[in-house]
One Martini backbone bead per residue (centre of mass of N, CA, C, O) as a GRO file, in nm:
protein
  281
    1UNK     BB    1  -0.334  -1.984   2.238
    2UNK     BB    2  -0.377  -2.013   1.968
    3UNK     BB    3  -0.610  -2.132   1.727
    4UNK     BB    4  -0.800  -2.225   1.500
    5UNK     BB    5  -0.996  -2.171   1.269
    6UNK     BB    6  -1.335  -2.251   1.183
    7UNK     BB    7  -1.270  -2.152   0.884
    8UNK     BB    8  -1.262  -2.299   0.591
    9UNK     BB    9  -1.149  -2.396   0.292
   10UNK     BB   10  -1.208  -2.516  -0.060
   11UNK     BB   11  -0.951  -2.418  -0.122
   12UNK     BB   12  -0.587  -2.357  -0.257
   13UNK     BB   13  -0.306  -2.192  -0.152
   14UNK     BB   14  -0.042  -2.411  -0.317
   15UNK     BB   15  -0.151  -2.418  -0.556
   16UNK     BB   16  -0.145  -2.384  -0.942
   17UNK     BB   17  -0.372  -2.162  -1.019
   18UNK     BB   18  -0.724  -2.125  -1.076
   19UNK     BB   19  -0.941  -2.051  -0.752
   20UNK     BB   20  -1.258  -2.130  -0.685
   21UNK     BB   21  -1.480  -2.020  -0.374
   22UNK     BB   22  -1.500  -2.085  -0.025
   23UNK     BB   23  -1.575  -2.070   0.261
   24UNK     BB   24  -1.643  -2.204   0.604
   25UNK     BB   25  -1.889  -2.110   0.823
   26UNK     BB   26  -2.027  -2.196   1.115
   27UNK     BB   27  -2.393  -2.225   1.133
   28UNK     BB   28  -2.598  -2.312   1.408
   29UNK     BB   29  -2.978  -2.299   1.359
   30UNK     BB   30  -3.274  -2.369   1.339
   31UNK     BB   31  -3.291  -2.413   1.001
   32UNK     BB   32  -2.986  -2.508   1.087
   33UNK     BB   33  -2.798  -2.750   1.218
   34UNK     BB   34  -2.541  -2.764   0.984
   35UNK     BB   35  -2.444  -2.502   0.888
   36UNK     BB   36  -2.354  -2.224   0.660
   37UNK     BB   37  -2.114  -1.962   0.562
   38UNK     BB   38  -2.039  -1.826   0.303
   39UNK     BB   39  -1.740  -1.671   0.152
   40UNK     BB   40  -1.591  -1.569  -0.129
   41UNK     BB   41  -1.298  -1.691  -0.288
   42UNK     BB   42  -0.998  -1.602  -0.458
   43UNK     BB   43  -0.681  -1.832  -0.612
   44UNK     BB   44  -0.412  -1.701  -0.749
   45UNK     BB   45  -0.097  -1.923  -0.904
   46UNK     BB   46   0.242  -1.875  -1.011
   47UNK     BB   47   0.489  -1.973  -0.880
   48UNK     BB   48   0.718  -1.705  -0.765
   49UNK     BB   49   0.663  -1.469  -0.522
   50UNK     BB   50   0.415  -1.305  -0.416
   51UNK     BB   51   0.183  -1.174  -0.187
   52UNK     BB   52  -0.170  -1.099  -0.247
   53UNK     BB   53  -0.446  -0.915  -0.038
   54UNK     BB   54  -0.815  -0.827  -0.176
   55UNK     BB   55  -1.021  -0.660  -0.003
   56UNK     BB   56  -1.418  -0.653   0.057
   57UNK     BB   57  -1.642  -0.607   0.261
   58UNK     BB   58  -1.641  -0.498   0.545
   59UNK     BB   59  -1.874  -0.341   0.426
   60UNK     BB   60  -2.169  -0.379   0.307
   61UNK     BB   61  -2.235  -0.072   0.190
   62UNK     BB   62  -1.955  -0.108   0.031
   63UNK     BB   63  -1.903  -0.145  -0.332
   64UNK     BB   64  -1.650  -0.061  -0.505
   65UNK     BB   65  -1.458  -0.316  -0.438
   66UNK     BB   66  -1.650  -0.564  -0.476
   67UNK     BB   67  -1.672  -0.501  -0.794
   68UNK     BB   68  -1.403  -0.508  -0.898
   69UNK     BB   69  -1.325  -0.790  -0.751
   70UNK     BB   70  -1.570  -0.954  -0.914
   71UNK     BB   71  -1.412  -0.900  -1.191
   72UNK     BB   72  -1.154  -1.008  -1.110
   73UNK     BB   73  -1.203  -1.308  -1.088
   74UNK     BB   74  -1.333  -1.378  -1.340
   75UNK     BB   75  -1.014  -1.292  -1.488
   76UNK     BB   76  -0.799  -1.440  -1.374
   77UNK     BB   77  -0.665  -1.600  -1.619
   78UNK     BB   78  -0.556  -1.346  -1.786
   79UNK     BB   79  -0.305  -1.366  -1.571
   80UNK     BB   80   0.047  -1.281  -1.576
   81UNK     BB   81   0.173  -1.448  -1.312
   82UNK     BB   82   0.392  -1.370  -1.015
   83UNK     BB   83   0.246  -1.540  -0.774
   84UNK     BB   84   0.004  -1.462  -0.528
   85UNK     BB   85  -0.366  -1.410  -0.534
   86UNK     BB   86  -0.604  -1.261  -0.306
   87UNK     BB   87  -0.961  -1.296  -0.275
   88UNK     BB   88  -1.201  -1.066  -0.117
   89UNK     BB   89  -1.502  -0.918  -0.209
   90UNK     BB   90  -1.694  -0.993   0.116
   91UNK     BB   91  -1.605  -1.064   0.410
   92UNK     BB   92  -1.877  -0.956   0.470
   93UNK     BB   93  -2.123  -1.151   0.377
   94UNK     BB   94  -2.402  -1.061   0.526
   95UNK     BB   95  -2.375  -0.778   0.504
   96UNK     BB   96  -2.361  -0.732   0.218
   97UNK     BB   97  -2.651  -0.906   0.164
   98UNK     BB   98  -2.773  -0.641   0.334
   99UNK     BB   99  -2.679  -0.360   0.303
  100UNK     BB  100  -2.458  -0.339   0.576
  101UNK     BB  101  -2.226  -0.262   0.792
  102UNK     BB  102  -2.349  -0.457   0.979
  103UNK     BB  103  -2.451  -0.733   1.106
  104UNK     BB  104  -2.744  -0.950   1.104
  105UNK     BB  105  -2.676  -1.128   1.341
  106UNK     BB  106  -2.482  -0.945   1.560
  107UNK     BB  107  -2.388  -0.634   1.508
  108UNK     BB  108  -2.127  -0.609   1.402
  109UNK     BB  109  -1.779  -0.488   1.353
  110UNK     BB  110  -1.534  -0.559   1.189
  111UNK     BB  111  -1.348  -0.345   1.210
  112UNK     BB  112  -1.392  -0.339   1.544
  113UNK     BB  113  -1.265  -0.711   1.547
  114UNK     BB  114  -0.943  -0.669   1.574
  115UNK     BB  115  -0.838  -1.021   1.590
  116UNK     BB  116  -1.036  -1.183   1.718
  117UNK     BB  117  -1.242  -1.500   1.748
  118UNK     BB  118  -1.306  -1.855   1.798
  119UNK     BB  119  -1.542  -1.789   2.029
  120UNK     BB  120  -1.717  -1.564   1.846
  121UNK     BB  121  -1.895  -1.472   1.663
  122UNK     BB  122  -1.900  -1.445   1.366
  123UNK     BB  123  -1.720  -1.174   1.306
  124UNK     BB  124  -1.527  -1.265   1.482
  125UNK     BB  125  -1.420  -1.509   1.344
  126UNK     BB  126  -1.389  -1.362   1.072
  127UNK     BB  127  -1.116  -1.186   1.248
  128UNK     BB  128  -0.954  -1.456   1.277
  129UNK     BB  129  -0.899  -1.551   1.007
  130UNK     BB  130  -0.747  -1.324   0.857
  131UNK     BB  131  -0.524  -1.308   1.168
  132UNK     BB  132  -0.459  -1.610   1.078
  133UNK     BB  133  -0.462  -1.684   0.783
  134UNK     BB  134  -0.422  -1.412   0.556
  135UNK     BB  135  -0.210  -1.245   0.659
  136UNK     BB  136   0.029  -1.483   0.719
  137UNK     BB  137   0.045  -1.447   0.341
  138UNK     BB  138   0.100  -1.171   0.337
  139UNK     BB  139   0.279  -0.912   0.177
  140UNK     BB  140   0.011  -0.764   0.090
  141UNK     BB  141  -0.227  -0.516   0.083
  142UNK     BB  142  -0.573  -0.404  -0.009
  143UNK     BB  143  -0.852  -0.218   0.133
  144UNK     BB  144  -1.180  -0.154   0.067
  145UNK     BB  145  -1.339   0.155   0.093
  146UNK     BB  146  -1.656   0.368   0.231
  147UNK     BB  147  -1.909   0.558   0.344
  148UNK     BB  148  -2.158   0.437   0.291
  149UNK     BB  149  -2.471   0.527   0.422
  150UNK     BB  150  -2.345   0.779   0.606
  151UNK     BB  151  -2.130   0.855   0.399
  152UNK     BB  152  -1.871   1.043   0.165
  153UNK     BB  153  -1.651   1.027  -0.040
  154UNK     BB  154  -1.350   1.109  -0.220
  155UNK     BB  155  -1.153   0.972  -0.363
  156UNK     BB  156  -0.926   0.776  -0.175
  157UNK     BB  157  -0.612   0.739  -0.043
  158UNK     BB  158  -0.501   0.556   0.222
  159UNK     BB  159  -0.181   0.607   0.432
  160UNK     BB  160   0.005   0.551   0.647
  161UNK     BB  161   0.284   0.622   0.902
  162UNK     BB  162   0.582   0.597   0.948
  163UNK     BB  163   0.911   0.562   1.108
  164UNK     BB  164   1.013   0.398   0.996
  165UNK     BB  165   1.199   0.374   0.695
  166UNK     BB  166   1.146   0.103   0.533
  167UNK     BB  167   0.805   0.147   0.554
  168UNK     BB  168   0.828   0.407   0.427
  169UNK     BB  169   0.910   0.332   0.184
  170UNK     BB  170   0.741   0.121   0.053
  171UNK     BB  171   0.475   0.264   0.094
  172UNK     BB  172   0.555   0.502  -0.105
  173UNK     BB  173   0.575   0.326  -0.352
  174UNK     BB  174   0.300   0.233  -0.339
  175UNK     BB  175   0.161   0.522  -0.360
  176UNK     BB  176   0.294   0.544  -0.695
  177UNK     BB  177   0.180   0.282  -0.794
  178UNK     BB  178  -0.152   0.370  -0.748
  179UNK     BB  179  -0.176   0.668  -0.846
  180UNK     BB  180  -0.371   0.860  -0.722
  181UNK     BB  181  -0.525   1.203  -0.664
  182UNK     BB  182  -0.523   1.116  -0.402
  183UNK     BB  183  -0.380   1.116  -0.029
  184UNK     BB  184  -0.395   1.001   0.278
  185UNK     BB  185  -0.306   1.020   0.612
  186UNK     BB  186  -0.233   0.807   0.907
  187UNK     BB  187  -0.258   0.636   1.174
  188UNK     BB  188  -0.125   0.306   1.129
  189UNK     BB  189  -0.337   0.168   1.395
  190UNK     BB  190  -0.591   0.353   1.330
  191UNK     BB  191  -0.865   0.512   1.317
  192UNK     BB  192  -1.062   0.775   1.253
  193UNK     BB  193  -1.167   0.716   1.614
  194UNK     BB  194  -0.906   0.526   1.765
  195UNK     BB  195  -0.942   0.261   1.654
  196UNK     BB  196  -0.723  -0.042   1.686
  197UNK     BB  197  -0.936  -0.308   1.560
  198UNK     BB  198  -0.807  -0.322   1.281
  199UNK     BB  199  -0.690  -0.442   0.957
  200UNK     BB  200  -0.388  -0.287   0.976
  201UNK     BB  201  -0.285  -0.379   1.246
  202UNK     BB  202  -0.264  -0.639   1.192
  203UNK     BB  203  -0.084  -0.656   0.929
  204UNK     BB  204   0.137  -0.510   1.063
  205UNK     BB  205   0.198  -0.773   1.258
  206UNK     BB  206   0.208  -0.948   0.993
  207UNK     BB  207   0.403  -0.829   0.794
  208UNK     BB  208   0.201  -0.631   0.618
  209UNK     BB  209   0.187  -0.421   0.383
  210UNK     BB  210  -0.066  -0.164   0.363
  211UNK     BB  211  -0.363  -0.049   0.221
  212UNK     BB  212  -0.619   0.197   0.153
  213UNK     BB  213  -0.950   0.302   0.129
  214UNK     BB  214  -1.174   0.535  -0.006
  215UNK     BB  215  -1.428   0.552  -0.283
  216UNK     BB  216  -1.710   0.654  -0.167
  217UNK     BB  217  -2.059   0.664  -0.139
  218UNK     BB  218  -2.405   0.667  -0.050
  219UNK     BB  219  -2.529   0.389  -0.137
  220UNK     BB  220  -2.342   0.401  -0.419
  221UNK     BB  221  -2.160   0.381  -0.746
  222UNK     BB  222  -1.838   0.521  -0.765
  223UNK     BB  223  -1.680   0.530  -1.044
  224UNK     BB  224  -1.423   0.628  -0.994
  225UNK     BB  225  -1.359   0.503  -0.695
  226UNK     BB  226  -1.335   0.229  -0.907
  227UNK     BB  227  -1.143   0.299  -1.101
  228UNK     BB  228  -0.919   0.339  -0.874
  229UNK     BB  229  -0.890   0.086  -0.736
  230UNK     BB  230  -0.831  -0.052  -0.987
  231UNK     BB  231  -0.591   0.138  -1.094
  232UNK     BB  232  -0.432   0.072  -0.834
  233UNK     BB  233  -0.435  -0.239  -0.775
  234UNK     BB  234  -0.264  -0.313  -1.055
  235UNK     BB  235   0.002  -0.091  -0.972
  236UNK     BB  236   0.057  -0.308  -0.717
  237UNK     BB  237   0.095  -0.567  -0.860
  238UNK     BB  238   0.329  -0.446  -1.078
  239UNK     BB  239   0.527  -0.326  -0.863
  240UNK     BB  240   0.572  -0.647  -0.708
  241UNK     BB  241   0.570  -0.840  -0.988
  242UNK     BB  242   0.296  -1.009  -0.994
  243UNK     BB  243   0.298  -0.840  -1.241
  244UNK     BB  244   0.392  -0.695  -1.574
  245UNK     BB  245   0.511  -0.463  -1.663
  246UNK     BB  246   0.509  -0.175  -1.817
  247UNK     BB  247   0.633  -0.048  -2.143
  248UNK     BB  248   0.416   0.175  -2.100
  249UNK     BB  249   0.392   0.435  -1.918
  250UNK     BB  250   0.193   0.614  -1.814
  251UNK     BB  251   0.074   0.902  -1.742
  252UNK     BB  252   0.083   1.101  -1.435
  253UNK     BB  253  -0.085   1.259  -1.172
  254UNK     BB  254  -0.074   1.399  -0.959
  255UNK     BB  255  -0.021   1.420  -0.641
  256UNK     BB  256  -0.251   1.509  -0.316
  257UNK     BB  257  -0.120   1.537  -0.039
  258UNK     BB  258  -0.274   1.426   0.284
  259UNK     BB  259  -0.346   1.525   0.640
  260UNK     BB  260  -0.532   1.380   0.891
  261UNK     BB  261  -0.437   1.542   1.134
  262UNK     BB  262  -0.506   1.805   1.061
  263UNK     BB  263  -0.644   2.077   1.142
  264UNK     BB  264  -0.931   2.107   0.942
  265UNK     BB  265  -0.902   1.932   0.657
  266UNK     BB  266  -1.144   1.777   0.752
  267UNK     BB  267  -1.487   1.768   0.624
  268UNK     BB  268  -1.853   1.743   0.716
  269UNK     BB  269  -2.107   1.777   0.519
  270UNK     BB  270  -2.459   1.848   0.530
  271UNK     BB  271  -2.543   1.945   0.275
  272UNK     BB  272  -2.393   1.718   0.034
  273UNK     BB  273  -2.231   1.465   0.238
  274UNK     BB  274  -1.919   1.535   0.200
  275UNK     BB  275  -1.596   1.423   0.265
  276UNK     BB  276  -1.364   1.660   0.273
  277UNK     BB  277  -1.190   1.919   0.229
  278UNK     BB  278  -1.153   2.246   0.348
  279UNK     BB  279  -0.912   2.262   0.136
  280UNK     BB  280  -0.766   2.299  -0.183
  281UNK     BB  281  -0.443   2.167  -0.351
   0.00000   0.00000   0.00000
């Protein structure tokens, strides 16, 4: 049996308005024998609609996600929605205060455990509340990654691939909607190392339509690719409904669609440290 999540929040999923708070994580230590880890959430909802969950801070030194959503965080009253938006723009949020991969506290990746445990570290707790109370709310999410302390990426949308037709429909939408400069595609369930316990997996469990990407990194904040995250997901605020259609929709660009699992597409340079194409589309 799954067991309810240790972590409650602050604020309401089901009310209309824009509420802002906290998780709140018990974490009982020397100095704190009653303590707790906040972790900042903000819920904007309006009506019926669909609901969108935009998450960043998996990996505490990955930047350009959690800017702009602490952006959109301050801004969202000024959002003319139908439907609910749920934003977490540091979901390690002990990471991001540490600006590392993994947690000061237990060490773990939180990309590699899900769907976590609420028996288990930190880490694993706050990924049992996301598989267990966030993305079951959710109709569509959006991860915002980069390549963190130790790579670069060129700004990318990563997005799945499906054999199912209807999910393959959705997604191609979606990423026509987010319209990126380029787009990689990736094993569906699986990290670029193969591993499986990630944020995407557990969200297709959970009948969630995802997107993510690779945004920047490098320990510092890819303008571009803030610029893409922020612009490719209210593209798909507005795709989805949730926000209202342009009257006038601007020109796009090409999309460069790139096949990550092609041998030798992807390659990461030693010398400038950006991990890019090995070859120009």
């Amino acid at each position: 049996m799954n067991r309810k999540s240790l972590i409650s929040a602050s604020i309401p999923f089901d009310q209309d308005g824009v509420h802002r708070g906290y998780l709140r994580l018990p974490h009982s230590v020397h100095d704190s024998a009653y303590g707790h880890i906040p972790i900042p959430i903000a819920v904007a909802r309006r009506g019926d609609g669909p609901t969108v969950l935009l998450t960043g801070g998996v990996h505490g030194d990955e930047y350009e996600g959690p800017l702009f959503l602490y952006d959109l965080m301050r801004n969202l009253e000024a959002l003319e929605l139908s439907g609910r938006l749920i934003i977490v723009p540091s979901v390690n949020h002990p990471a991001f205060l540490a600006g590392t991969r993994v947690s000061p506290i237990d060490q773990v990746n939180l990309n590699r455990s899900f769907p976590g445990t609420r028996e288990g570290s930190v880490t694993q707790v706050i990924a049992h509340y996301v598989s267990t109370e966030l993305l079951p709310l959710a109709d569509y999410a959006i991860d915002m990654h980069a390549g963190g302390s130790s790579l670069q990426y060129l700004p990318t949308l990563f997005a799945p691939t499906w054999a199912d037709r209807d999910k393959k429909a959705v997604t191609s939408a979606l990423i026509e909607a987010f319209a990126p400069s380029r787009v990689a595609y990736f094993d569906s369930l699986k990290a670029l190392d193969g591993e499986d316990r990630v944020f995407g997996n557990v969200a297709d469990q959970n009948g969630c339509h995802f997107l993510t990407g690779e945004f920047g990194g490098g320990s510092t904040v890819n303008l571009d690719g803030k610029a893409m995250a922020q612009a490719g997901s209210l593209g798909v605020l507005r795709h989805v409904g949730l926000l209202p259609k342009e009257t006038a929709r601007p020109q796009k660009a090409a999309i460069r669609h790139l096949d990550i699992n092609a041998p030798g597409l992807f390659a990461f340079s030693p010398v400038n440290g950006v991990f890019e194409p090995a070859f120009r589309l």
